[in-house]
Amino acid sequence: MENSYVHIYTGNGKGKTTASLGLSVRAALAGKKVFFCQFIKGMDYSELRLSNYIPNIEIHQFGRDCFIYNDPTDEDIKEARKGLNICKEVLKSGKYDLVVLDELNIALYYKLFTVDEAIEIIKNRKSSVEVVITGRYAPKELTELADLVTEMKEIKHYYTKGIMARKGIEF
């Protein structure tokens, strides 16, 4: 039986979700099944159409059509908890080889659920399931649990010149 590991992509730089999507495509093209869960996100991101091209990747969103800028609403919490419960079952089922918990760290940052709840579902996963967690502000408890932690550090970004997010590049 192949070992499985927990990866974290965190930091203030661009590329955390993009890296996890690249790994998902690689895994799917190697014949693995991928479950990609997006916390916080509910907008029409280009990657939502990925399963039209690669059927062994499923992408599900558990967020609203806007980002949280202040305190989360009851709806934000409800959506995140729904996603957490589905991911708990997915991780235990062993139906998928790779499970991506995109923006899990941001959900934790906004206290949509607790770090202990997140750690519990990761620890109780089927032993063959690889896990990727993305988002800024990875809590210490998760980084200690992880086998691989990559920090994306912003050195320079064209946002500072007023360039807005572009379809197909940032979303």
mmCIF file of C-alpha atoms in Angstrom:
data_model
loop_
_atom_site.group_PDB
_atom_site.id
_atom_site.type_symbol
_atom_site.label_atom_id
_atom_site.label_comp_id
_atom_site.label_asym_id
_atom_site.label_seq_id
_atom_site.Cartn_x
_atom_site.Cartn_y
_atom_site.Cartn_z
ATOM 1 C CA MET A 1 0.000 0.000 0.000
ATOM 2 C CA GLU A 2 1.274 3.412 -0.982
ATOM 3 C CA ASN A 3 1.778 5.991 1.790
ATOM 4 C CA SER A 4 -0.360 9.100 1.803
ATOM 5 C CA TYR A 5 0.657 12.506 3.045
ATOM 6 C CA VAL A 6 -0.764 15.875 4.056
ATOM 7 C CA HIS A 7 0.404 18.895 2.042
ATOM 8 C CA ILE A 8 -0.160 22.547 2.916
ATOM 9 C CA TYR A 9 0.233 25.420 0.435
ATOM 10 C CA THR A 10 0.059 28.676 2.378
ATOM 11 C CA GLY A 11 1.460 32.212 2.416
ATOM 12 C CA ASN A 12 0.587 35.611 0.972
ATOM 13 C CA GLY A 13 1.831 34.886 -2.545
ATOM 14 C CA LYS A 14 -0.280 33.896 -5.541
ATOM 15 C CA GLY A 15 -0.456 30.268 -6.620
ATOM 16 C CA LYS A 16 -1.820 28.115 -3.791
ATOM 17 C CA THR A 17 -5.024 27.042 -5.517
ATOM 18 C CA THR A 18 -3.232 26.925 -8.858
ATOM 19 C CA ALA A 19 -0.617 24.526 -7.439
ATOM 20 C CA SER A 20 -3.305 22.295 -5.965
ATOM 21 C CA LEU A 21 -5.148 22.258 -9.308
ATOM 22 C CA GLY A 22 -1.931 21.257 -11.062
ATOM 23 C CA LEU A 23 -1.398 18.405 -8.624
ATOM 24 C CA SER A 24 -5.041 17.375 -9.099
ATOM 25 C CA VAL A 25 -4.625 17.211 -12.873
ATOM 26 C CA ARG A 26 -1.400 15.228 -12.502
ATOM 27 C CA ALA A 27 -3.083 12.750 -10.135
ATOM 28 C CA ALA A 28 -6.140 12.388 -12.390
ATOM 29 C CA LEU A 29 -3.992 11.792 -15.474
ATOM 30 C CA ALA A 30 -2.210 9.066 -13.507
ATOM 31 C CA GLY A 31 -5.602 7.366 -13.042
ATOM 32 C CA LYS A 32 -6.339 8.631 -9.532
ATOM 33 C CA LYS A 33 -9.708 9.963 -8.380
ATOM 34 C CA VAL A 34 -9.737 13.540 -7.063
ATOM 35 C CA PHE A 35 -12.225 15.375 -4.848
ATOM 36 C CA PHE A 36 -11.585 19.128 -4.874
ATOM 37 C CA CYS A 37 -13.464 21.054 -2.185
ATOM 38 C CA GLN A 38 -13.482 24.857 -2.275
ATOM 39 C CA PHE A 39 -14.330 26.508 1.030
ATOM 40 C CA ILE A 40 -15.352 30.185 1.006
ATOM 41 C CA LYS A 41 -15.635 30.227 -2.803
ATOM 42 C CA GLY A 42 -18.988 30.323 -4.579
ATOM 43 C CA MET A 43 -18.232 32.355 -7.673
ATOM 44 C CA ASP A 44 -17.860 31.023 -11.210
ATOM 45 C CA TYR A 45 -14.198 30.039 -11.283
ATOM 46 C CA SER A 46 -12.832 28.558 -14.508
ATOM 47 C CA GLU A 47 -11.676 25.373 -12.759
ATOM 48 C CA LEU A 48 -15.294 24.397 -12.132
ATOM 49 C CA ARG A 49 -15.371 23.119 -15.729
ATOM 50 C CA LEU A 50 -12.366 20.844 -15.223
ATOM 51 C CA SER A 51 -14.485 17.719 -14.759
ATOM 52 C CA ASN A 52 -15.916 18.297 -18.272
ATOM 53 C CA TYR A 53 -12.438 17.465 -19.544
ATOM 54 C CA ILE A 54 -11.117 15.123 -16.864
ATOM 55 C CA PRO A 55 -13.971 13.052 -15.460
ATOM 56 C CA ASN A 56 -12.100 11.650 -12.443
ATOM 57 C CA ILE A 57 -11.892 15.138 -10.872
ATOM 58 C CA GLU A 58 -14.912 16.403 -8.934
ATOM 59 C CA ILE A 59 -15.020 20.025 -7.781
ATOM 60 C CA HIS A 60 -17.511 21.259 -5.184
ATOM 61 C CA GLN A 61 -17.903 24.743 -3.728
ATOM 62 C CA PHE A 62 -19.032 25.532 -0.208
ATOM 63 C CA GLY A 63 -19.222 29.284 -0.136
ATOM 64 C CA ARG A 64 -21.334 32.151 -1.314
ATOM 65 C CA ASP A 65 -20.914 34.282 -4.426
ATOM 66 C CA CYS A 66 -18.894 36.877 -2.553
ATOM 67 C CA PHE A 67 -15.824 36.858 -0.345
ATOM 68 C CA ILE A 68 -15.919 37.457 3.401
ATOM 69 C CA TYR A 69 -14.564 40.931 4.129
ATOM 70 C CA ASN A 70 -15.789 41.471 7.669
ATOM 71 C CA ASP A 71 -17.481 39.096 10.061
ATOM 72 C CA PRO A 72 -18.848 35.920 8.464
ATOM 73 C CA THR A 73 -22.596 35.626 8.167
ATOM 74 C CA ASP A 74 -24.683 32.686 9.340
ATOM 75 C CA GLU A 75 -24.867 31.633 5.668
ATOM 76 C CA ASP A 76 -21.043 31.616 5.415
ATOM 77 C CA ILE A 77 -20.851 29.382 8.485
ATOM 78 C CA LYS A 78 -23.631 27.098 7.234
ATOM 79 C CA GLU A 79 -21.941 26.604 3.842
ATOM 80 C CA ALA A 80 -18.522 25.932 5.391
ATOM 81 C CA ARG A 81 -19.916 23.433 7.890
ATOM 82 C CA LYS A 82 -21.789 21.670 5.085
ATOM 83 C CA GLY A 83 -18.496 21.368 3.198
ATOM 84 C CA LEU A 84 -16.668 20.144 6.290
ATOM 85 C CA ASN A 85 -19.262 17.408 6.860
ATOM 86 C CA ILE A 86 -19.127 16.273 3.235
ATOM 87 C CA CYS A 87 -15.312 16.256 3.301
ATOM 88 C CA LYS A 88 -15.379 14.219 6.502
ATOM 89 C CA GLU A 89 -17.351 11.495 4.710
ATOM 90 C CA VAL A 90 -15.261 11.750 1.532
ATOM 91 C CA LEU A 91 -12.004 11.407 3.487
ATOM 92 C CA LYS A 92 -13.266 8.360 5.392
ATOM 93 C CA SER A 93 -14.788 6.668 2.337
ATOM 94 C CA GLY A 94 -11.543 5.983 0.472
ATOM 95 C CA LYS A 95 -13.424 6.587 -2.789
ATOM 96 C CA TYR A 96 -10.879 9.272 -3.736
ATOM 97 C CA ASP A 97 -7.088 9.069 -3.866
ATOM 98 C CA LEU A 98 -6.544 12.821 -3.478
ATOM 99 C CA VAL A 99 -8.716 15.278 -1.556
ATOM 100 C CA VAL A 100 -8.008 19.001 -1.846
ATOM 101 C CA LEU A 101 -9.340 21.275 0.904
ATOM 102 C CA ASP A 102 -8.964 24.562 -0.948
ATOM 103 C CA GLU A 103 -9.073 27.661 1.295
ATOM 104 C CA LEU A 104 -9.485 25.531 4.416
ATOM 105 C CA ASN A 105 -7.003 27.823 6.155
ATOM 106 C CA ILE A 106 -9.149 30.863 5.360
ATOM 107 C CA ALA A 107 -12.250 29.083 6.688
ATOM 108 C CA LEU A 108 -10.284 28.498 9.899
ATOM 109 C CA TYR A 109 -9.049 32.088 9.962
ATOM 110 C CA TYR A 110 -12.673 33.291 9.863
ATOM 111 C CA LYS A 111 -13.617 30.695 12.512
ATOM 112 C CA LEU A 112 -16.234 29.019 10.313
ATOM 113 C CA PHE A 113 -15.257 25.841 12.181
ATOM 114 C CA THR A 114 -12.427 24.944 14.526
ATOM 115 C CA VAL A 115 -8.877 23.778 13.892
ATOM 116 C CA ASP A 116 -9.644 20.732 16.052
ATOM 117 C CA GLU A 117 -12.562 19.804 13.769
ATOM 118 C CA ALA A 118 -10.329 20.098 10.699
ATOM 119 C CA ILE A 119 -7.564 18.032 12.287
ATOM 120 C CA GLU A 120 -10.052 15.357 13.313
ATOM 121 C CA ILE A 121 -11.348 14.788 9.768
ATOM 122 C CA ILE A 122 -7.796 14.684 8.410
ATOM 123 C CA LYS A 123 -6.563 12.241 11.054
ATOM 124 C CA ASN A 124 -9.630 10.012 10.588
ATOM 125 C CA ARG A 125 -9.234 9.752 6.817
ATOM 126 C CA LYS A 126 -8.696 6.434 5.115
ATOM 127 C CA SER A 127 -4.943 5.829 5.229
ATOM 128 C CA SER A 128 -4.582 5.794 1.433
ATOM 129 C CA VAL A 129 -5.995 9.308 0.905
ATOM 130 C CA GLU A 130 -3.542 12.118 0.092
ATOM 131 C CA VAL A 131 -4.692 15.539 1.381
ATOM 132 C CA VAL A 132 -3.850 19.031 0.160
ATOM 133 C CA ILE A 133 -4.818 22.084 2.216
ATOM 134 C CA THR A 134 -4.573 25.594 0.804
ATOM 135 C CA GLY A 135 -5.029 29.142 1.996
ATOM 136 C CA ARG A 136 -3.218 31.920 3.773
ATOM 137 C CA TYR A 137 -2.687 31.849 7.510
ATOM 138 C CA ALA A 138 -2.162 28.110 8.022
ATOM 139 C CA PRO A 139 -2.481 27.542 11.762
ATOM 140 C CA LYS A 140 0.476 26.093 13.637
ATOM 141 C CA GLU A 141 -1.503 22.984 14.625
ATOM 142 C CA LEU A 142 -2.070 22.119 10.946
ATOM 143 C CA THR A 143 1.511 22.798 9.888
ATOM 144 C CA GLU A 144 2.696 20.486 12.656
ATOM 145 C CA LEU A 145 0.354 17.759 11.384
ATOM 146 C CA ALA A 146 1.391 18.179 7.739
ATOM 147 C CA ASP A 147 4.125 16.222 6.006
ATOM 148 C CA LEU A 148 4.859 18.976 3.471
ATOM 149 C CA VAL A 149 4.384 22.720 3.908
ATOM 150 C CA THR A 150 5.068 25.157 1.095
ATOM 151 C CA GLU A 151 4.856 28.889 1.663
ATOM 152 C CA MET A 152 4.054 31.068 -1.347
ATOM 153 C CA LYS A 153 5.806 34.369 -0.729
ATOM 154 C CA GLU A 154 4.839 37.464 -2.678
ATOM 155 C CA ILE A 155 7.907 39.250 -4.016
ATOM 156 C CA LYS A 156 6.176 41.320 -6.681
ATOM 157 C CA HIS A 157 2.593 41.343 -7.967
ATOM 158 C CA TYR A 158 0.912 43.225 -10.787
ATOM 159 C CA TYR A 159 -2.101 43.933 -8.525
ATOM 160 C CA THR A 160 -0.008 46.773 -7.102
ATOM 161 C CA LYS A 161 -0.221 48.401 -10.563
ATOM 162 C CA GLY A 162 -4.019 48.170 -10.503
ATOM 163 C CA ILE A 163 -4.300 45.002 -12.608
ATOM 164 C CA MET A 164 -7.516 43.234 -11.609
ATOM 165 C CA ALA A 165 -8.068 39.454 -11.495
ATOM 166 C CA ARG A 166 -8.291 38.000 -15.004
ATOM 167 C CA LYS A 167 -10.466 35.091 -16.086
ATOM 168 C CA GLY A 168 -8.341 32.081 -16.937
ATOM 169 C CA ILE A 169 -5.350 33.380 -14.985
ATOM 170 C CA GLU A 170 -6.556 34.290 -11.486
ATOM 171 C CA PHE A 171 -9.985 32.656 -11.647
#
